[in-house]
Coordinates of C-alpha atoms in Angstrom, one line a residue:
M1 CA 32.9 37.4 26.3
S2 CA 33.7 36.8 22.7
S3 CA 34.7 33.4 21.3
S4 CA 37.6 35.1 19.4
T5 CA 40.9 33.5 20.2
T6 CA 42.8 36.8 20.4
V7 CA 40.5 38.7 22.8
R8 CA 42.2 39.7 26.1
K9 CA 40.7 40.6 29.4
L10 CA 42.0 43.9 30.6
E11 CA 43.1 44.5 34.2
V12 CA 42.0 48.1 34.7
V13 CA 43.3 50.3 37.6
S14 CA 42.1 53.6 38.9
P15 CA 43.1 56.4 38.5
V16 CA 43.8 55.7 34.8
P17 CA 47.6 55.6 34.2
A18 CA 49.3 57.4 31.4
D19 CA 48.4 56.2 27.9
I20 CA 51.9 54.9 27.1
D21 CA 52.1 53.1 30.5
I22 CA 48.8 51.3 29.7
A23 CA 50.0 50.5 26.2
N24 CA 53.3 49.1 27.4
S25 CA 51.6 47.0 30.1
V26 CA 49.8 44.9 27.5
E27 CA 51.7 42.3 25.4
P28 CA 50.2 42.3 21.9
V29 CA 49.5 39.0 20.3
H30 CA 51.4 38.2 17.1
I31 CA 49.7 39.9 14.2
S32 CA 49.2 36.6 12.4
E33 CA 46.8 35.6 15.2
I34 CA 44.7 38.7 14.6
A35 CA 44.8 37.9 10.8
K36 CA 43.7 34.3 11.5
D37 CA 40.7 35.6 13.5
L38 CA 39.6 37.5 10.3
N39 CA 40.1 34.4 8.2
L40 CA 43.1 35.9 6.5
S41 CA 45.7 33.4 5.3
P42 CA 49.5 34.2 5.2
N43 CA 49.3 34.9 1.5
H44 CA 46.8 37.7 2.2
Y45 CA 49.3 39.9 4.0
D46 CA 52.9 40.9 4.4
L47 CA 54.4 41.0 7.9
Y48 CA 56.1 44.2 9.1
G49 CA 57.6 42.9 12.3
K50 CA 55.6 41.0 14.9
Y51 CA 52.7 43.4 15.5
K52 CA 52.0 44.9 12.1
A53 CA 51.1 43.6 8.7
K54 CA 50.0 45.0 5.3
V55 CA 46.7 43.5 4.2
L56 CA 47.0 43.0 0.4
L57 CA 44.3 44.5 -1.9
S58 CA 43.9 41.0 -3.5
V59 CA 41.7 40.1 -0.5
L60 CA 39.0 42.4 -2.0
D61 CA 39.0 40.5 -5.3
E62 CA 38.7 37.2 -3.5
L63 CA 35.8 38.4 -1.4
Q64 CA 34.0 40.4 -4.1
G65 CA 30.8 38.3 -4.0
S66 CA 30.4 38.2 -0.2
Q67 CA 28.1 40.5 1.8
D68 CA 29.2 43.6 3.7
G69 CA 28.7 44.2 7.4
Y70 CA 27.3 47.3 9.1
Y71 CA 29.1 50.5 8.5
V72 CA 29.4 53.1 11.3
V73 CA 31.1 56.5 11.2
V74 CA 32.3 58.3 14.3
G75 CA 32.2 62.1 14.3
G76 CA 31.9 64.7 17.1
I77 CA 30.7 68.0 18.3
T78 CA 32.9 71.0 17.7
P79 CA 35.9 70.1 19.9
T80 CA 38.1 71.9 22.4
P81 CA 41.9 72.0 21.6
L82 CA 42.2 69.0 23.9
G83 CA 40.0 66.7 21.7
E84 CA 36.9 65.1 23.0
G85 CA 37.9 61.4 22.4
K86 CA 36.6 60.4 19.0
S87 CA 39.5 58.0 18.4
T88 CA 39.1 56.7 22.0
T89 CA 35.4 56.2 21.4
T90 CA 36.0 54.5 18.0
V91 CA 38.4 52.0 19.7
G92 CA 36.3 51.6 22.8
L93 CA 33.2 50.8 20.8
C94 CA 35.0 48.2 18.8
Q95 CA 36.5 46.6 22.0
A96 CA 32.9 46.4 23.3
L97 CA 31.5 44.9 20.1
G98 CA 34.3 42.4 19.7
A99 CA 35.3 41.5 23.3
F100 CA 31.9 41.7 25.1
L101 CA 29.1 41.5 22.5
D102 CA 30.7 38.7 20.4
K103 CA 30.5 40.5 17.1
K104 CA 32.9 40.4 14.2
V105 CA 34.4 43.9 14.2
V106 CA 37.1 45.9 12.5
T107 CA 38.2 49.4 13.6
C108 CA 39.3 51.6 10.6
V109 CA 41.4 54.6 11.7
R110 CA 43.8 57.1 10.2
Q111 CA 47.6 57.0 10.5
P112 CA 48.7 59.8 12.8
S113 CA 50.9 62.6 11.5
Q114 CA 54.2 63.3 13.4
G115 CA 53.2 66.9 13.4
P116 CA 50.7 66.8 16.2
T117 CA 52.5 63.8 17.8
F118 CA 55.5 66.0 18.6
G119 CA 53.5 69.2 18.6
I120 CA 50.3 70.1 20.5
K121 CA 47.8 67.2 20.4
G122 CA 49.9 64.1 21.0
G123 CA 49.3 60.8 19.2
A124 CA 46.1 59.4 17.9
A125 CA 46.0 55.8 19.1
G126 CA 43.0 56.4 21.3
G127 CA 43.5 56.8 25.1
G128 CA 43.3 55.2 28.5
Y129 CA 42.0 51.6 28.2
S130 CA 40.8 52.1 24.6
Q131 CA 43.9 52.2 22.4
V132 CA 45.5 50.7 19.3
I133 CA 48.8 48.9 20.2
P134 CA 51.8 49.0 20.0
M135 CA 51.0 52.7 20.6
D136 CA 54.6 53.9 19.9
E137 CA 54.7 52.1 16.5
F138 CA 51.3 53.4 15.6
N139 CA 52.3 57.0 16.3
L140 CA 55.9 56.9 14.9
H141 CA 56.6 55.8 11.3
L142 CA 54.2 52.8 11.4
T143 CA 54.8 51.1 8.0
G144 CA 56.2 54.2 6.3
D145 CA 53.1 55.3 4.3
I146 CA 53.5 59.0 5.2
H147 CA 57.2 58.9 4.3
A148 CA 56.2 57.4 0.9
I149 CA 53.7 60.3 0.4
T150 CA 56.4 62.8 1.4
A151 CA 58.9 61.3 -1.1
A152 CA 56.4 61.1 -4.0
N153 CA 55.1 64.7 -3.3
N154 CA 58.6 66.1 -3.3
L155 CA 59.7 64.1 -6.4
L156 CA 56.8 65.9 -8.2
A157 CA 57.9 69.3 -6.8
A158 CA 61.4 68.7 -8.1
A159 CA 60.1 67.6 -11.5
I160 CA 58.1 70.9 -11.8
D161 CA 61.0 73.3 -11.2
T162 CA 63.5 71.1 -13.1
R163 CA 61.2 71.2 -16.2
I164 CA 60.8 75.0 -16.0
F165 CA 64.6 75.3 -15.7
H166 CA 65.4 73.0 -18.7
E167 CA 62.7 74.6 -20.9
S168 CA 64.1 78.0 -20.3
T169 CA 67.5 77.1 -21.6
Q170 CA 66.8 74.8 -24.6
S171 CA 65.2 75.1 -28.0
D172 CA 62.2 72.9 -28.9
K173 CA 64.4 70.5 -30.9
A174 CA 67.1 70.1 -28.2
L175 CA 64.3 69.6 -25.6
F176 CA 62.6 67.0 -27.7
N177 CA 65.8 65.2 -28.5
R178 CA 66.6 64.9 -24.8
L179 CA 63.1 63.7 -23.9
C180 CA 63.1 61.1 -26.7
P181 CA 66.8 60.2 -27.2
P182 CA 67.8 57.6 -29.8
N183 CA 68.9 54.1 -28.6
K184 CA 72.1 52.3 -29.7
E185 CA 70.5 51.5 -33.0
G186 CA 69.6 55.1 -33.6
K187 CA 65.9 54.6 -33.1
R188 CA 63.8 56.9 -31.0
S189 CA 60.6 55.9 -29.0
F190 CA 58.1 57.4 -26.6
S191 CA 58.1 56.1 -23.0
D192 CA 54.7 54.7 -21.9
V193 CA 53.8 57.8 -19.8
M194 CA 54.4 60.0 -22.8
F195 CA 51.4 58.5 -24.7
R196 CA 49.1 60.0 -22.0
R197 CA 50.3 63.4 -23.0
L198 CA 50.1 62.7 -26.7
K199 CA 46.5 61.5 -26.3
K200 CA 45.7 64.7 -24.3
L201 CA 47.1 66.7 -27.2
G202 CA 45.2 64.7 -29.8
I203 CA 48.4 63.4 -31.4
S204 CA 48.0 59.7 -32.4
K205 CA 51.5 59.2 -33.8
T206 CA 53.6 56.5 -32.1
N207 CA 57.0 57.4 -33.7
P208 CA 58.8 60.5 -32.4
D209 CA 60.4 61.1 -35.9
D210 CA 56.9 61.5 -37.4
L211 CA 56.0 64.6 -35.3
T212 CA 55.8 68.0 -37.1
P213 CA 57.7 70.9 -35.7
E214 CA 54.3 72.3 -34.3
E215 CA 53.6 68.9 -32.6
V216 CA 57.1 68.8 -31.2
N217 CA 56.6 72.2 -29.7
K218 CA 53.2 71.2 -28.2
F219 CA 54.5 67.9 -26.8
A220 CA 57.9 69.0 -25.5
R221 CA 57.1 72.5 -24.1
L222 CA 54.8 72.5 -21.1
D223 CA 55.4 76.3 -20.7
I224 CA 54.4 76.2 -17.1
D225 CA 53.4 79.6 -15.7
P226 CA 55.4 79.8 -12.4
N227 CA 52.8 82.1 -10.9
S228 CA 50.1 79.4 -11.3
I229 CA 51.9 76.6 -9.5
T230 CA 49.8 75.2 -6.7
W231 CA 52.0 72.2 -5.9
R232 CA 54.1 72.7 -2.7
R233 CA 56.8 70.7 -1.0
V234 CA 55.9 68.8 2.2
M235 CA 57.3 67.4 5.4
D236 CA 55.6 65.6 8.3
I237 CA 56.7 68.1 11.0
N238 CA 55.0 71.3 12.3
D239 CA 57.4 73.9 11.0
R240 CA 55.9 77.4 10.8
F241 CA 59.1 78.9 9.2
L242 CA 58.4 76.9 6.0
R243 CA 55.0 78.6 5.4
K244 CA 56.8 80.9 3.0
I245 CA 60.1 80.2 1.4
T246 CA 62.2 81.2 -1.7
I247 CA 63.7 78.5 -3.9
G248 CA 66.2 78.7 -6.8
Q249 CA 68.8 80.8 -5.1
G250 CA 71.8 78.6 -6.2
P251 CA 74.4 80.0 -8.6
D252 CA 73.3 77.5 -11.3
E253 CA 69.6 78.5 -11.1
K254 CA 70.1 82.3 -11.6
G255 CA 66.9 84.0 -12.6
M256 CA 64.8 81.0 -11.4
V257 CA 64.0 82.3 -8.0
R258 CA 60.4 81.6 -7.0
E259 CA 58.4 82.0 -3.8
T260 CA 56.7 78.9 -2.6
A261 CA 55.9 77.1 0.7
F262 CA 55.9 73.8 2.5
D263 CA 52.7 72.1 3.7
I264 CA 52.5 69.3 6.2
S265 CA 52.7 65.9 4.5
V266 CA 49.2 64.9 5.4
A267 CA 47.9 67.9 3.5
S268 CA 49.5 66.6 0.3
E269 CA 47.0 65.7 -2.5
I270 CA 48.8 62.4 -2.6
M271 CA 47.5 61.6 0.9
A272 CA 44.0 62.4 -0.3
V273 CA 44.5 60.2 -3.4
L274 CA 45.6 57.3 -1.1
A275 CA 42.5 57.8 1.0
L276 CA 40.1 58.0 -1.9
T277 CA 41.5 55.4 -4.3
T278 CA 39.8 52.1 -5.0
S279 CA 42.6 50.1 -6.6
L280 CA 46.2 50.2 -7.8
A281 CA 45.0 51.1 -11.4
D282 CA 42.7 53.8 -10.0
M283 CA 45.6 55.2 -7.9
R284 CA 47.9 55.3 -11.0
D285 CA 45.3 57.3 -12.9
R286 CA 44.6 59.7 -10.0
L287 CA 48.3 60.4 -9.4
G288 CA 48.8 61.1 -13.1
K289 CA 45.8 63.4 -13.3
M290 CA 47.0 65.6 -10.4
V291 CA 47.1 69.3 -11.6
I292 CA 50.2 71.2 -10.5
G293 CA 49.4 74.5 -12.2
N294 CA 48.7 75.9 -15.7
S295 CA 50.6 76.6 -18.9
K296 CA 50.9 80.3 -19.8
S297 CA 48.0 79.8 -22.2
G298 CA 45.8 78.6 -19.3
D299 CA 45.8 74.8 -19.8
P300 CA 46.1 72.6 -16.7
V301 CA 49.5 70.8 -16.4
T302 CA 49.4 67.3 -14.8
A303 CA 51.9 64.9 -13.2
D304 CA 51.6 62.8 -16.4
D305 CA 52.4 65.8 -18.5
L306 CA 55.7 65.9 -16.5
G307 CA 56.2 62.2 -17.1
V308 CA 56.2 61.4 -13.4
G309 CA 52.8 59.7 -12.8
G310 CA 54.3 56.1 -13.0
A311 CA 57.2 56.9 -10.8
L312 CA 54.8 58.4 -8.1
T313 CA 52.8 55.1 -8.2
V314 CA 56.0 53.1 -7.7
L315 CA 56.8 55.1 -4.6
M316 CA 53.2 54.5 -3.4
K317 CA 52.9 50.8 -4.3
D318 CA 53.3 49.5 -0.7
A319 CA 51.4 52.4 0.9
I320 CA 48.2 51.4 -0.9
H321 CA 47.8 48.3 1.4
P322 CA 46.2 49.0 4.8
T323 CA 48.1 48.1 7.9
L324 CA 46.6 45.5 10.3
M325 CA 47.1 46.2 14.0
Q326 CA 45.1 45.4 17.2
T327 CA 43.4 47.1 20.2
L328 CA 44.3 46.6 23.8
E329 CA 41.6 43.9 24.0
G330 CA 42.8 42.1 20.9
T331 CA 40.2 43.2 18.3
P332 CA 41.5 43.9 14.8
V333 CA 42.3 47.4 13.5
L334 CA 43.1 48.6 9.9
V335 CA 45.2 51.8 9.9
H336 CA 45.3 53.6 6.6
A337 CA 45.9 57.1 5.3
G338 CA 45.7 60.2 7.4
P339 CA 44.4 63.4 5.8
F340 CA 43.5 66.2 8.3
A341 CA 39.9 67.1 8.3
N342 CA 40.5 70.9 8.7
I343 CA 42.7 71.1 5.5
A344 CA 41.7 67.9 3.6
H345 CA 38.8 65.4 3.9
G346 CA 39.8 63.9 7.2
N347 CA 39.0 60.2 6.7
S348 CA 40.9 56.9 6.5
S349 CA 40.9 55.0 3.3
I350 CA 38.1 53.6 1.1
V351 CA 40.1 50.4 0.5
A352 CA 40.5 49.7 4.3
D353 CA 36.7 50.2 4.8
K354 CA 35.9 48.0 1.8
I355 CA 38.2 45.2 2.9
A356 CA 36.9 45.4 6.5
L357 CA 33.3 45.3 5.5
K358 CA 33.9 42.0 3.6
L359 CA 35.9 40.5 6.4
V360 CA 33.3 41.1 9.1
G361 CA 30.4 40.0 6.9
P362 CA 26.7 40.3 7.5
G363 CA 26.0 41.2 11.2
G364 CA 29.6 42.3 11.7
F365 CA 30.6 45.9 12.2
V366 CA 33.1 48.3 10.7
V367 CA 33.7 51.4 12.7
T368 CA 35.5 54.3 11.0
E369 CA 36.4 57.7 12.3
A370 CA 35.9 61.1 10.6
G371 CA 38.2 63.8 11.9
F372 CA 37.2 66.8 14.1
G373 CA 33.6 68.0 14.4
A374 CA 30.9 66.5 12.2
D375 CA 30.6 69.8 10.3
I376 CA 33.9 68.9 8.6
G377 CA 34.9 65.3 9.0
A378 CA 31.5 63.7 8.8
E379 CA 30.2 66.1 6.1
K380 CA 33.2 65.1 3.9
F381 CA 32.7 61.4 4.8
M382 CA 29.2 61.6 3.4
N383 CA 29.7 64.0 0.4
I384 CA 33.2 63.0 -0.7
K385 CA 34.2 59.5 0.6
C386 CA 30.8 57.8 0.3
R387 CA 30.3 59.2 -3.3
Y388 CA 33.6 57.7 -4.4
S389 CA 33.2 54.4 -2.4
G390 CA 29.5 53.8 -3.1
L391 CA 29.2 52.6 0.5
T392 CA 26.4 53.6 2.8
P393 CA 26.7 54.0 6.6
Q394 CA 23.8 52.8 8.7
C395 CA 24.8 54.8 11.8
A396 CA 26.7 57.9 12.7
I397 CA 28.0 58.5 16.2
I398 CA 28.5 62.0 17.5
V399 CA 31.0 62.2 20.4
A400 CA 30.2 64.8 23.1
T401 CA 31.7 65.8 26.4
V402 CA 30.4 67.9 29.2
R403 CA 33.7 69.9 29.0
A404 CA 33.2 70.9 25.4
L405 CA 29.5 71.7 25.9
K406 CA 30.3 74.0 28.8
M407 CA 32.8 75.8 26.5
H408 CA 30.0 76.2 23.9
G409 CA 27.7 77.4 26.5
G410 CA 29.9 80.4 27.3
G411 CA 32.6 78.8 29.5
P412 CA 36.2 80.2 29.6
A413 CA 38.6 79.4 26.9
V414 CA 40.1 75.9 27.0
V415 CA 43.8 76.1 26.2
A416 CA 46.1 73.2 25.6
G417 CA 48.9 73.0 28.2
K418 CA 47.0 75.2 30.8
P419 CA 45.0 73.8 33.7
L420 CA 41.2 73.8 33.2
D421 CA 39.2 76.6 34.6
H422 CA 37.2 76.0 37.8
A423 CA 34.0 76.1 35.6
Y424 CA 35.0 72.8 34.0
L425 CA 35.6 71.0 37.3
T426 CA 32.4 71.9 39.2
E427 CA 28.8 71.2 38.4
N428 CA 27.0 73.8 36.2
V429 CA 24.0 72.3 34.5
A430 CA 22.9 75.6 33.0
L431 CA 26.2 76.1 31.3
V432 CA 26.0 72.5 29.8
E433 CA 22.4 73.1 28.6
A434 CA 23.4 76.4 27.0
G435 CA 26.2 74.6 25.0
C436 CA 23.9 71.8 23.8
V437 CA 22.9 74.0 20.8
N438 CA 26.2 72.9 19.2
M439 CA 25.4 69.3 19.6
A440 CA 21.9 69.8 18.4
R441 CA 23.1 71.3 15.1
H442 CA 25.5 68.5 14.5
I443 CA 22.7 66.0 15.2
S444 CA 20.3 67.6 12.7
N445 CA 23.0 68.1 10.1
T446 CA 24.1 64.4 10.3
K447 CA 20.5 63.1 10.4
S448 CA 19.8 64.8 7.2
Y449 CA 22.0 62.3 5.4
G450 CA 19.4 59.6 6.2
V451 CA 21.5 57.8 8.9
N452 CA 20.6 57.1 12.5
V453 CA 22.6 59.3 15.0
V454 CA 23.8 57.9 18.3
V455 CA 25.4 60.3 20.7
A456 CA 28.3 58.9 22.8
I457 CA 28.8 61.0 25.9
N458 CA 32.4 60.6 27.0
K459 CA 32.3 60.6 30.8
F460 CA 35.1 62.4 32.7
S461 CA 35.7 62.0 36.5
T462 CA 34.6 65.6 37.1
D463 CA 31.3 65.2 35.4
T464 CA 28.2 64.9 37.6
E465 CA 25.1 62.8 37.0
A466 CA 22.9 65.9 36.5
E467 CA 25.3 67.2 33.8
L468 CA 25.5 63.9 32.0
N469 CA 21.7 63.5 32.1
A470 CA 21.3 67.0 30.7
V471 CA 23.4 66.1 27.7
R472 CA 21.4 62.9 27.2
S473 CA 18.1 64.7 27.3
A474 CA 19.2 67.4 24.9
A475 CA 20.5 64.8 22.5
L476 CA 17.2 62.9 22.4
A477 CA 15.3 66.2 22.1
A478 CA 17.4 67.1 19.1
G479 CA 16.5 63.9 17.3
A480 CA 19.3 61.4 18.2
Y481 CA 18.3 57.8 17.9
D482 CA 19.9 57.2 21.3
A483 CA 22.4 58.9 23.6
V484 CA 24.7 56.8 25.8
I485 CA 27.0 57.6 28.7
C486 CA 30.4 55.9 28.1
S487 CA 33.4 55.1 30.3
H488 CA 35.6 53.2 27.9
H489 CA 38.6 55.5 28.6
A490 CA 38.6 54.2 32.2
H491 CA 37.2 50.7 31.7
G492 CA 38.0 49.6 28.1
G493 CA 35.3 47.8 26.0
K494 CA 33.2 47.1 29.1
G495 CA 32.6 50.9 29.4
A496 CA 31.1 51.1 25.9
V497 CA 28.8 48.0 26.0
D498 CA 25.7 50.2 26.1
L499 CA 27.0 52.2 23.2
G500 CA 27.6 48.9 21.3
I501 CA 24.0 47.8 21.9
A502 CA 22.6 51.2 20.9
V503 CA 24.7 51.2 17.7
Q504 CA 23.5 47.7 16.8
K505 CA 19.9 48.7 17.2
A506 CA 20.5 51.9 15.1
C507 CA 22.1 49.9 12.3
E508 CA 19.2 47.4 12.3
N509 CA 16.6 50.1 12.1
V510 CA 17.6 52.3 9.1
T511 CA 14.6 53.5 7.2
Q512 CA 16.1 55.9 4.6
P513 CA 18.7 55.7 1.7
L514 CA 21.8 57.9 1.9
K515 CA 21.1 61.5 0.9
F516 CA 23.9 63.9 -0.1
L517 CA 23.9 67.6 0.9
Y518 CA 24.2 68.7 -2.8
P519 CA 24.1 67.2 -6.3
L520 CA 27.4 67.3 -8.2
D521 CA 25.9 69.2 -11.2
L522 CA 25.5 72.4 -9.2
S523 CA 28.1 75.1 -9.8
I524 CA 31.2 75.4 -7.6
K525 CA 29.7 78.4 -5.8
E526 CA 26.3 76.7 -5.3
K527 CA 28.0 73.7 -3.7
I528 CA 30.1 75.9 -1.4
E529 CA 27.0 77.8 -0.4
A530 CA 25.1 74.6 0.4
I531 CA 27.9 73.6 2.8
A532 CA 28.1 77.2 4.3
K533 CA 24.3 77.1 5.0
S534 CA 24.8 73.8 6.9
Y535 CA 27.3 75.7 9.1
G536 CA 24.7 78.4 9.8
A537 CA 26.1 81.0 7.5
S538 CA 23.7 83.5 5.8
G539 CA 26.0 83.9 2.8
V540 CA 29.5 83.5 1.3
E541 CA 32.0 86.2 0.5
Y542 CA 34.7 85.4 -2.1
S543 CA 38.0 87.2 -2.4
E544 CA 39.2 88.3 -5.8
Q545 CA 41.6 85.4 -5.9
A546 CA 38.8 82.9 -5.1
E547 CA 36.6 84.4 -7.8
K548 CA 39.5 84.0 -10.3
Q549 CA 40.2 80.4 -9.4
I550 CA 36.5 79.4 -9.5
E551 CA 36.2 80.9 -13.0
M552 CA 39.4 79.1 -14.1
Y553 CA 38.4 75.6 -12.7
S554 CA 34.9 75.9 -14.2
K555 CA 36.4 76.8 -17.6
Q556 CA 38.8 73.8 -17.3
G557 CA 35.9 71.5 -16.7
F558 CA 36.4 70.7 -13.1
S559 CA 33.1 72.2 -11.7
G560 CA 31.5 68.7 -11.4
L561 CA 33.7 67.7 -8.4
P562 CA 32.6 67.6 -4.8
I563 CA 33.8 70.4 -2.4
C564 CA 36.3 69.9 0.5
M565 CA 36.2 72.9 2.8
A566 CA 39.5 73.8 4.5
K567 CA 38.2 75.4 7.7
T568 CA 38.9 75.8 11.4
Q569 CA 37.8 72.8 13.4
Y570 CA 37.0 75.0 16.5
S571 CA 33.8 76.6 15.2
F572 CA 31.0 76.2 12.7
S573 CA 32.1 79.6 11.4
D574 CA 35.5 80.8 10.2
N575 CA 36.1 82.4 13.6
A576 CA 37.6 79.8 16.0
A577 CA 36.4 81.9 18.9
A578 CA 32.7 81.7 17.8
K579 CA 31.4 78.9 20.0
G580 CA 28.0 77.2 20.3
A581 CA 25.9 77.3 17.1
P582 CA 26.6 80.7 15.5
S583 CA 24.3 81.8 12.6
G584 CA 23.9 84.7 10.3
F585 CA 27.6 85.1 9.7
V586 CA 29.1 85.5 6.2
L587 CA 31.7 82.8 5.4
P588 CA 34.8 84.3 3.8
I589 CA 36.5 82.2 1.0
R590 CA 40.1 83.4 0.7
D591 CA 41.3 81.1 -2.0
V592 CA 40.1 78.1 -4.0
R593 CA 42.4 75.2 -5.0
A594 CA 41.8 71.9 -6.8
S595 CA 42.9 68.4 -6.0
I596 CA 42.0 67.0 -9.4
G597 CA 43.6 63.6 -8.8
A598 CA 42.0 63.1 -5.5
G599 CA 38.7 64.4 -7.0
F600 CA 37.7 67.5 -5.1
I601 CA 37.8 71.3 -5.1
Y602 CA 39.0 72.8 -1.9
P603 CA 38.1 76.3 -0.8
L604 CA 40.2 77.9 1.9
V605 CA 38.0 79.5 4.5
G606 CA 39.4 82.6 6.3
T607 CA 43.0 82.2 7.6
M608 CA 43.3 78.4 7.4
S609 CA 47.0 77.3 7.3
T610 CA 48.2 74.1 5.7
M611 CA 51.4 74.0 7.8
P612 CA 50.8 74.0 11.5
G613 CA 53.2 75.5 14.0
L614 CA 54.7 74.3 17.2
P615 CA 53.5 75.7 20.6
T616 CA 55.9 77.1 23.2
R617 CA 56.0 73.7 24.9
P618 CA 55.6 71.0 22.3
C619 CA 54.8 67.4 23.2
F620 CA 58.4 66.4 22.4
Y621 CA 59.5 67.7 25.8
D622 CA 57.9 64.5 27.3
I623 CA 59.0 62.0 24.7
D624 CA 62.1 59.9 25.4
I625 CA 63.4 56.3 25.5
D626 CA 64.3 54.0 28.3
T627 CA 67.8 53.0 27.2
T628 CA 67.7 49.9 29.3
T629 CA 64.5 48.4 27.9
G630 CA 64.3 50.3 24.6
K631 CA 60.7 51.3 25.4
V632 CA 59.4 54.7 24.4
T633 CA 58.2 56.9 27.3
G634 CA 56.1 60.1 27.4
L635 CA 54.0 59.5 24.3
S636 CA 50.4 60.5 24.8

């Protein structure tokens, strides 16, 4: 067992109780104890209650010269709607490394969205005896980062429509006078944020009174084309009825009616900015550079053009610090950012990973999770996150289950809320072997980045030895460095010790540098096609709208950015029903949007929605509170 002072011994029972019951049965240690184990002093963090703390970015400056630990990313095969346990594996592996293998370790995971927590998937704290605790706090509000993103996003949305409204009713002079009003002495000045717009326009004057009428017009009138606006309002709830709405119907906004929509908060570009930023100054620049649409003459309009970049940063100033928590076995966790992998880049933050790598030091481990299957989460980890962070992973884990592989082998549909078909509860080695083509493609794709791939086979009580061995053999045949059967859901860290040993060996035996799937200087289409090819596509088909957007973003100088595909997580293709390893299909690109502040172009593949809906029986049916103890019940 580890020499760490915070490590706890778990008392596991069988059958495994409900996640919330396990989480409530373990009393977390005070978060200051977890911090002390990482050599963090009280001036390195701000407490948020007894069990959460914000680790300050100043830690990075202090540890700048120290060496990093090993960097491990957890991806998965193409999942069923039930999920295959990537978060559980991420947590279980860290419990094994910290509590049983005596390694310094930090888990880096995303903050869950309330959408799936109350919707179809439940929380994201892991499961069984491999969880982040307190589980209810982790899944509900946490330290308010997603609420800060929602507030900042909607402030920008309000600024856009308000600016259009005021420009439509005022002359250049009246508009300019209101933007730069005289003070009590009658002197006018530009606010700091206005100098960003002046610089963009090539105006070097610092006194508003010196501007010519032409410069006043250029400065004061953004002339936003309402049809070009890509910025939407957000909320952190699955609400399908907000996928298309009309705004501006009040009596004071006559003639200003506009069709728009809500996205889920975690799809906001501000979430992607938080996940990809490297410092407070970098975040300020990224937020200001976010493009909300174009002027009628085709020039991109940014948050700084609207004068709101500084205010957005103020709303996000606490959210930039990662939240420190703990696992059931007392190992440290950094929770930060939560972009979905099917509609964003699906990874927790660069700053959390960087802080963690310094804190664990040489020989220590940072394990981070990339959302959904490795075709989206891990691909974006390598090609977007690692490009911006400059970090190189030594090992990638691909989580597989017999259940998902049976589905990919031609098994009946797996539907959330419905009992599993008989095929998933009885031995069928042939079905498993047929489905291993999915795992094999994920392994070869991930290996191509130059990292060692370890397959973690999550063991379920209905899996047989022959089925598990079939998965292991297929993984090794496909080029995995190792493949390990894991039982951390049922046994905690003890059930992932073999995985921990395999990961350590994989990290110590890296022979290649990190390789990207595509160079950034390719055209937008060439980069899209390189990713489509990795999915197994024979080609790409662009809608008229997608063609128009690609041409515009290229003309505006944004073609050098990486690509973030918004695509279903349930298949390599755009068709969620196409299981296994489909090939020869044509990938349809319906639209192309740009997150300029975050730093990527994102094509929408097929019918991808950025606002999920609730099922007939959402998870909220089970969530309640024990009014005697105040404890949450029914969270999963």
